[in-house]
Short mmCIF file of C-alpha atoms in Angstrom, two decimals:
data_model
loop_
_atom_site.label_atom_id
_atom_site.label_comp_id
_atom_site.label_asym_id
_atom_site.label_seq_id
_atom_site.Cartn_x
_atom_site.Cartn_y
_atom_site.Cartn_z
CA MET A 21 -40.51 -6.92 47.48
CA LEU A 22 -38.06 -9.67 46.29
CA ARG A 23 -39.89 -10.30 43.04
CA THR A 24 -40.22 -7.28 42.14
CA ARG A 25 -36.58 -6.47 42.50
CA ALA A 26 -35.80 -9.31 40.37
CA VAL A 27 -38.31 -8.40 37.85
CA ARG A 28 -36.70 -4.59 37.81
CA SER A 29 -33.31 -6.63 37.92
CA ALA A 30 -34.19 -8.37 34.57
CA MET A 31 -35.73 -5.76 32.63
CA TRP A 32 -32.53 -3.62 33.40
CA ARG A 33 -30.07 -6.55 32.23
CA GLN A 34 -32.31 -6.96 29.35
CA LYS A 35 -32.53 -3.15 28.60
CA ALA A 36 -28.63 -3.28 28.87
CA ALA A 37 -27.74 -5.79 26.65
CA PRO A 38 -27.73 -4.32 23.50
CA TYR A 39 -25.50 -1.44 24.86
CA VAL A 40 -23.24 -3.94 26.30
CA PHE A 41 -22.87 -5.90 22.96
CA ILE A 42 -21.97 -2.58 21.11
CA SER A 43 -19.67 -1.02 23.70
CA PRO A 44 -16.50 -2.34 22.14
CA PHE A 45 -17.34 -0.36 18.93
CA PHE A 46 -17.96 3.01 21.03
CA ILE A 47 -14.73 2.18 23.16
CA LEU A 48 -12.74 1.84 20.27
CA PHE A 49 -13.93 4.99 18.61
CA LEU A 50 -13.44 7.13 21.87
CA VAL A 51 -9.82 5.69 21.88
CA PHE A 52 -8.33 5.38 18.84
CA SER A 53 -10.56 8.05 17.21
CA ALA A 54 -12.32 10.68 19.15
CA PHE A 55 -9.49 11.19 21.51
CA PRO A 56 -6.59 11.57 19.12
CA LEU A 57 -8.67 14.04 17.17
CA LEU A 58 -9.93 16.25 20.24
CA PHE A 59 -5.97 15.73 21.63
CA SER A 60 -4.44 17.00 18.17
CA LEU A 61 -6.81 20.17 18.52
CA TYR A 62 -5.36 20.78 22.10
CA LEU A 63 -2.04 20.07 20.96
CA GLY A 64 -2.40 22.63 18.75
CA PHE A 65 -2.35 25.56 21.11
CA HIS A 66 0.77 24.04 22.74
CA SER A 67 4.46 23.92 22.26
CA TRP A 68 5.50 20.05 23.15
CA ASP A 69 8.64 18.14 22.08
CA GLY A 70 7.01 14.86 22.76
CA VAL A 71 8.76 13.84 26.26
CA GLY A 72 8.77 17.33 28.38
CA PRO A 73 5.95 19.15 29.59
CA MET A 74 3.50 21.23 27.61
CA GLU A 75 3.78 24.88 27.80
CA TRP A 76 0.73 26.62 26.22
CA ALA A 77 1.45 29.01 23.14
CA GLY A 78 -2.15 30.04 21.87
CA ILE A 79 -2.67 30.53 18.22
CA LYS A 80 1.30 30.93 17.52
CA ASN A 81 1.57 27.79 15.73
CA PHE A 82 -1.14 28.35 13.32
CA THR A 83 0.04 32.37 13.14
CA TYR A 84 3.72 30.95 12.49
CA LEU A 85 2.49 28.59 9.32
CA LEU A 86 1.38 32.13 7.71
CA THR A 87 4.84 33.29 7.58
CA ASP A 88 6.65 29.92 7.01
CA ASP A 89 7.68 29.40 3.30
CA VAL A 90 8.09 25.98 3.49
CA PHE A 91 4.66 25.39 4.57
CA TRP A 92 3.29 27.73 1.78
CA ARG A 93 5.55 25.67 -0.82
CA ALA A 94 4.12 22.61 0.16
CA VAL A 95 0.62 23.81 -0.01
CA ARG A 96 1.09 24.74 -3.51
CA ASN A 97 2.65 21.65 -4.61
CA THR A 98 -0.29 19.76 -2.69
CA VAL A 99 -2.62 21.85 -4.79
CA VAL A 100 -0.99 21.44 -8.44
CA LEU A 101 -0.34 17.51 -7.63
CA MET A 102 -3.82 17.34 -6.82
CA PHE A 103 -5.26 18.88 -10.12
CA GLN A 104 -2.18 17.11 -12.23
CA SER A 105 -3.49 13.79 -10.94
CA ALA A 106 -7.04 13.84 -10.07
CA VAL A 107 -8.00 15.21 -13.62
CA PRO A 108 -6.58 12.80 -16.08
CA GLN A 109 -7.41 9.59 -13.57
CA HIS A 110 -11.03 10.66 -13.80
CA VAL A 111 -11.48 11.51 -17.39
CA PHE A 112 -9.38 8.02 -18.16
CA ALA A 113 -11.68 6.22 -15.53
CA LEU A 114 -14.67 7.41 -17.43
CA ALA A 115 -13.65 6.68 -20.53
CA PHE A 116 -12.58 3.25 -19.55
CA ALA A 117 -16.10 2.64 -17.57
CA PHE A 118 -17.89 3.75 -20.46
CA ILE A 119 -16.17 1.38 -22.81
CA LEU A 120 -16.63 -1.75 -20.76
CA ASN A 121 -20.29 -0.75 -19.92
CA GLY A 122 -21.18 -0.49 -23.63
CA GLY A 123 -19.93 -3.71 -24.72
CA PHE A 124 -17.10 -2.57 -26.72
CA VAL A 125 -14.64 -5.11 -25.58
CA ARG A 126 -14.64 -8.67 -24.77
CA CYS A 127 -13.26 -10.31 -21.84
CA LYS A 128 -14.56 -7.46 -19.53
CA ASP A 129 -13.67 -9.23 -15.98
CA PHE A 130 -10.09 -9.53 -17.07
CA PHE A 131 -10.11 -5.81 -18.18
CA LYS A 132 -11.62 -4.62 -14.84
CA ALA A 133 -9.43 -7.25 -12.87
CA SER A 134 -6.10 -5.50 -14.67
CA LEU A 135 -7.40 -2.02 -14.10
CA PHE A 136 -7.95 -2.71 -10.37
CA LEU A 137 -4.73 -4.36 -9.85
CA PRO A 138 -2.67 -1.09 -8.93
CA TYR A 139 -4.79 -0.29 -6.48
CA LEU A 140 -4.60 -3.50 -4.47
CA THR A 141 -0.75 -3.05 -5.00
CA SER A 142 1.02 -1.86 -2.04
CA ALA A 143 1.59 2.13 -2.72
CA ILE A 144 5.76 1.74 -1.27
CA ALA A 145 6.28 -1.42 -3.84
CA VAL A 146 4.66 1.12 -6.75
CA SER A 147 6.74 3.56 -5.63
CA LEU A 148 9.77 1.83 -5.78
CA LEU A 149 9.08 0.53 -8.93
CA PHE A 150 8.79 3.95 -10.57
CA LYS A 151 11.70 5.54 -9.03
CA ALA A 152 13.62 2.55 -10.98
CA MET A 153 11.44 3.23 -14.14
CA PHE A 154 12.11 6.98 -13.68
CA SER A 155 15.73 6.56 -13.38
CA TYR A 156 18.30 8.91 -15.21
CA ARG A 157 20.44 6.38 -16.94
CA MET A 158 18.52 3.01 -16.45
CA GLY A 159 15.36 3.65 -16.37
CA LEU A 160 12.62 1.85 -18.61
CA ILE A 161 10.99 5.19 -19.38
CA ASN A 162 13.94 7.06 -20.70
CA TYR A 163 14.81 3.91 -22.50
CA GLY A 164 11.35 4.21 -24.21
CA LEU A 165 11.67 7.64 -25.30
CA GLU A 166 15.15 6.59 -27.19
CA ALA A 167 13.37 4.07 -28.99
CA LEU A 168 10.66 6.91 -30.01
CA CYS A 169 13.21 9.38 -30.94
CA GLN A 170 14.35 6.82 -33.96
CA TRP A 171 10.99 7.85 -35.61
CA GLY A 172 11.56 11.68 -36.88
CA PRO A 173 8.19 13.21 -35.90
CA ALA A 174 8.26 11.54 -32.39
CA LYS A 175 11.41 13.20 -32.14
CA THR A 176 10.18 16.43 -33.15
CA LEU A 177 7.32 16.23 -30.59
CA LEU A 178 9.45 15.23 -27.67
CA ARG A 179 12.08 17.98 -28.49
CA MET A 180 8.86 20.50 -28.43
CA ALA A 181 7.68 19.07 -25.09
CA SER A 182 11.29 19.13 -23.34
CA LEU A 183 11.36 15.51 -23.27
CA LEU A 184 14.17 14.64 -25.28
CA PRO A 185 15.98 11.90 -23.30
CA PRO A 186 17.57 11.23 -20.79
CA VAL A 187 15.15 12.87 -19.28
CA ASN A 188 16.04 13.51 -15.30
CA TRP A 189 12.74 12.80 -14.04
CA LEU A 190 13.44 13.15 -10.47
CA GLY A 191 15.92 15.35 -10.44
CA LYS A 192 15.22 18.53 -12.52
CA ALA A 193 12.13 20.33 -10.85
CA MET A 194 10.14 20.75 -13.91
CA TYR A 195 9.95 16.90 -14.15
CA VAL A 196 9.31 15.93 -10.54
CA LYS A 197 5.48 16.63 -10.40
CA PRO A 198 4.64 15.15 -13.85
CA ALA A 199 6.55 11.77 -12.26
CA ILE A 200 4.52 11.77 -9.10
CA SER A 201 1.31 12.68 -10.83
CA THR A 202 1.68 9.88 -13.68
CA LEU A 203 2.41 7.34 -10.61
CA ILE A 204 -0.81 8.45 -8.52
CA VAL A 205 -2.82 8.48 -11.95
CA TRP A 206 -1.56 4.96 -12.87
CA GLN A 207 -2.40 3.86 -9.56
CA TRP A 208 -6.04 5.24 -8.81
CA THR A 209 -7.65 5.13 -12.13
CA GLY A 210 -8.39 1.35 -11.94
CA TRP A 211 -10.40 2.60 -8.80
CA ASN A 212 -12.47 5.15 -10.19
CA THR A 213 -13.14 2.79 -13.12
CA ILE A 214 -15.00 0.44 -10.86
CA LEU A 215 -16.65 3.33 -8.73
CA TYR A 216 -18.11 4.73 -12.68
CA LEU A 217 -18.97 1.36 -13.82
CA ALA A 218 -21.05 0.62 -10.69
CA GLY A 219 -22.89 4.17 -11.59
CA LEU A 220 -23.15 3.13 -15.12
CA GLN A 221 -24.70 0.09 -14.40
CA ALA A 222 -26.95 1.46 -12.18
CA ILE A 223 -28.41 3.85 -15.04
CA ASN A 224 -31.88 2.67 -16.32
CA THR A 225 -31.26 1.55 -19.72
CA GLU A 226 -34.36 2.48 -20.85
CA TYR A 227 -33.37 5.87 -21.20
CA TYR A 228 -30.63 4.67 -23.87
CA ASP A 229 -33.54 2.71 -25.80
CA ALA A 230 -35.22 5.92 -26.00
CA ALA A 231 -32.20 7.72 -27.33
CA ARG A 232 -31.36 5.08 -29.75
CA VAL A 233 -35.08 5.29 -31.27
CA ASP A 234 -34.50 8.69 -31.70
CA GLY A 235 -31.33 8.40 -33.44
CA ALA A 236 -28.62 9.93 -30.92
CA THR A 237 -25.17 9.19 -31.65
CA TRP A 238 -22.72 7.69 -28.87
CA PRO A 239 -21.04 11.21 -28.17
CA GLN A 240 -24.68 12.62 -27.71
CA VAL A 241 -25.78 9.70 -25.40
CA PHE A 242 -22.28 10.20 -23.37
CA PHE A 243 -22.92 14.00 -23.02
CA ARG A 244 -26.51 14.10 -22.55
CA ILE A 245 -27.64 11.38 -20.89
CA THR A 246 -24.52 9.24 -18.89
CA LEU A 247 -22.79 12.23 -17.55
CA PRO A 248 -25.79 14.19 -15.97
CA LEU A 249 -27.32 10.77 -14.72
CA LEU A 250 -23.28 10.12 -13.45
CA ARG A 251 -23.22 13.17 -11.49
CA PRO A 252 -23.55 11.81 -7.97
CA MET A 253 -20.64 9.03 -8.32
CA ILE A 254 -18.64 11.54 -9.82
CA LEU A 255 -19.20 14.01 -6.99
CA PHE A 256 -18.32 10.93 -4.57
CA ALA A 257 -15.35 10.17 -6.62
CA ALA A 258 -13.99 13.37 -7.12
CA THR A 259 -14.40 14.17 -3.44
CA LEU A 260 -12.36 10.79 -2.29
CA SER A 261 -9.93 12.20 -5.09
CA ILE A 262 -9.58 15.36 -3.05
CA ILE A 263 -9.14 13.82 0.17
CA GLY A 264 -6.34 11.32 -1.17
CA SER A 265 -4.40 14.08 -2.83
CA MET A 266 -4.24 16.45 -0.24
CA GLN A 267 -2.88 13.87 1.94
CA LEU A 268 -0.49 12.47 -0.39
CA PHE A 269 2.47 11.24 1.70
CA THR A 270 4.16 7.72 0.37
CA GLU A 271 4.92 8.39 -3.11
CA PRO A 272 6.53 11.69 -3.11
CA MET A 273 8.48 10.79 0.00
CA ILE A 274 9.84 7.87 -1.98
CA LEU A 275 10.11 9.06 -5.43
CA THR A 276 12.03 12.23 -3.75
CA THR A 277 13.98 10.34 -0.96
CA LYS A 278 12.30 12.51 1.95
CA THR A 279 13.52 15.63 0.69
CA GLY A 280 11.22 16.78 -2.04
CA GLY A 281 13.51 16.77 -4.79
CA THR A 282 14.97 19.83 -6.48
CA THR A 283 13.76 22.92 -5.18
CA MET A 284 11.37 20.92 -3.05
CA ALA A 285 9.08 20.83 -6.12
CA GLY A 286 7.64 17.41 -4.60
CA TYR A 287 7.22 18.25 -0.94
CA THR A 288 3.56 18.18 0.14
CA VAL A 289 1.86 19.01 3.23
CA ALA A 290 1.78 15.54 4.35
CA MET A 291 5.44 15.39 4.15
CA ASN A 292 5.96 19.10 5.74
CA LEU A 293 3.92 17.51 8.71
CA TYR A 294 5.91 14.67 9.24
CA GLN A 295 9.34 16.15 9.10
CA VAL A 296 8.06 19.03 11.85
CA ALA A 297 6.79 15.92 14.06
CA PHE A 298 9.12 13.46 13.62
CA ASP A 299 12.55 15.32 12.49
CA TRP A 300 12.02 18.47 14.69
CA ARG A 301 9.92 17.29 17.41
CA TYR A 302 7.39 20.37 17.29
CA PHE A 303 4.32 18.48 17.72
CA GLY A 304 2.35 21.32 18.60
CA SER A 305 3.22 23.34 14.76
CA ALA A 306 2.54 19.47 13.42
CA ALA A 307 -1.30 19.30 15.47
CA ALA A 308 -1.64 23.18 13.88
CA ILE A 309 -0.59 21.75 10.16
CA SER A 310 -2.77 18.77 10.65
CA TRP A 311 -5.79 21.28 11.20
CA VAL A 312 -4.93 23.50 8.39
CA LEU A 313 -5.00 20.75 6.25
CA PHE A 314 -8.59 19.55 7.65
CA MET A 315 -9.46 22.93 6.51
CA MET A 316 -8.00 23.08 3.25
CA ILE A 317 -9.45 19.48 2.21
CA PHE A 318 -13.30 20.54 3.85
CA ALA A 319 -12.88 23.91 1.63
CA PHE A 320 -11.93 22.05 -1.84
CA SER A 321 -14.86 19.39 -0.92
CA LEU A 322 -17.43 21.99 -0.30
CA VAL A 323 -16.50 23.69 -3.60
CA ASN A 324 -16.68 20.33 -5.55
CA PHE A 325 -20.03 19.74 -3.64
CA ARG A 326 -21.44 23.56 -4.99
CA LEU A 327 -20.14 22.54 -8.26
CA MET A 328 -21.60 19.70 -8.83
CA ARG A 329 -24.94 20.65 -6.98
CA GLY A 330 -25.15 23.98 -9.13
CA ASP A 331 -24.82 21.65 -12.33
CA ARG A 332 -27.38 19.46 -11.13
CA GLU A 333 -29.88 21.97 -10.13
CA GLU A 334 -28.95 23.82 -13.97
CA GLY A 335 -29.61 19.94 -15.41
CA GLY A 336 -33.20 19.68 -13.61
CA LEU A 337 -31.88 16.29 -12.54
#
């Protein structure tokens, strides 16, 4: 009898040991991921100032967002910034990756490190640097534009683009979004370049050899072979850009000094969420904003997936 119990105990310990070893991960996941997620959903249906008791509010927090002009202005700004920053950075990243992979330049490692360096730099430090560069009177960008104006054709082009110096980049509404987008493009182009370069290096070189034998030009190779085979990586990189752009916070927060700039042109949904929660202490409304933001990210990601999948089916790849 005792021997049987000892055998069962040993077998139980043997079976339980793996679960004990992996339990720290699940405990941390439940405490720091699952619980905040579920609590934010619970909080979205309550009114709470962070100190007193919670009061049931039903869907009031969500319906209020439908009539909140500040929230919808933040939504419009976030969507515009997403397109203004995501499209250029992916176009540049594709071009850089194609050049690096095609052997058009020497010192590839140097260029790869140079492109990736902005991603490794602190977002706060980069934002402060760009804020100084976009300064109205002392900014480096206005100084460069003034130098360009010494050349007649360039001055004409700058006048047509309403960029005659000094440009009040962070003081006029029409320049705030381009200023923020410029920073985002500079910061994330290198990251996407590395992703696309990894995708390019995974493409079988036999396709390129066959194209050269058939006399294909470099543009034909790029648009007929490289882009279709790179589509899964483009889908992945674009989805990451959507997620990051919709949560844009640090850069506009620092560039516009928390206010969003003139007429709140740089005021994003994440800034609205932060202000509602920690300035006004409406944690229930902030939780509702977070879930609406999640739904927006899900919707844009789904559209991106459907578009890329549709192209894939048409291309037969």
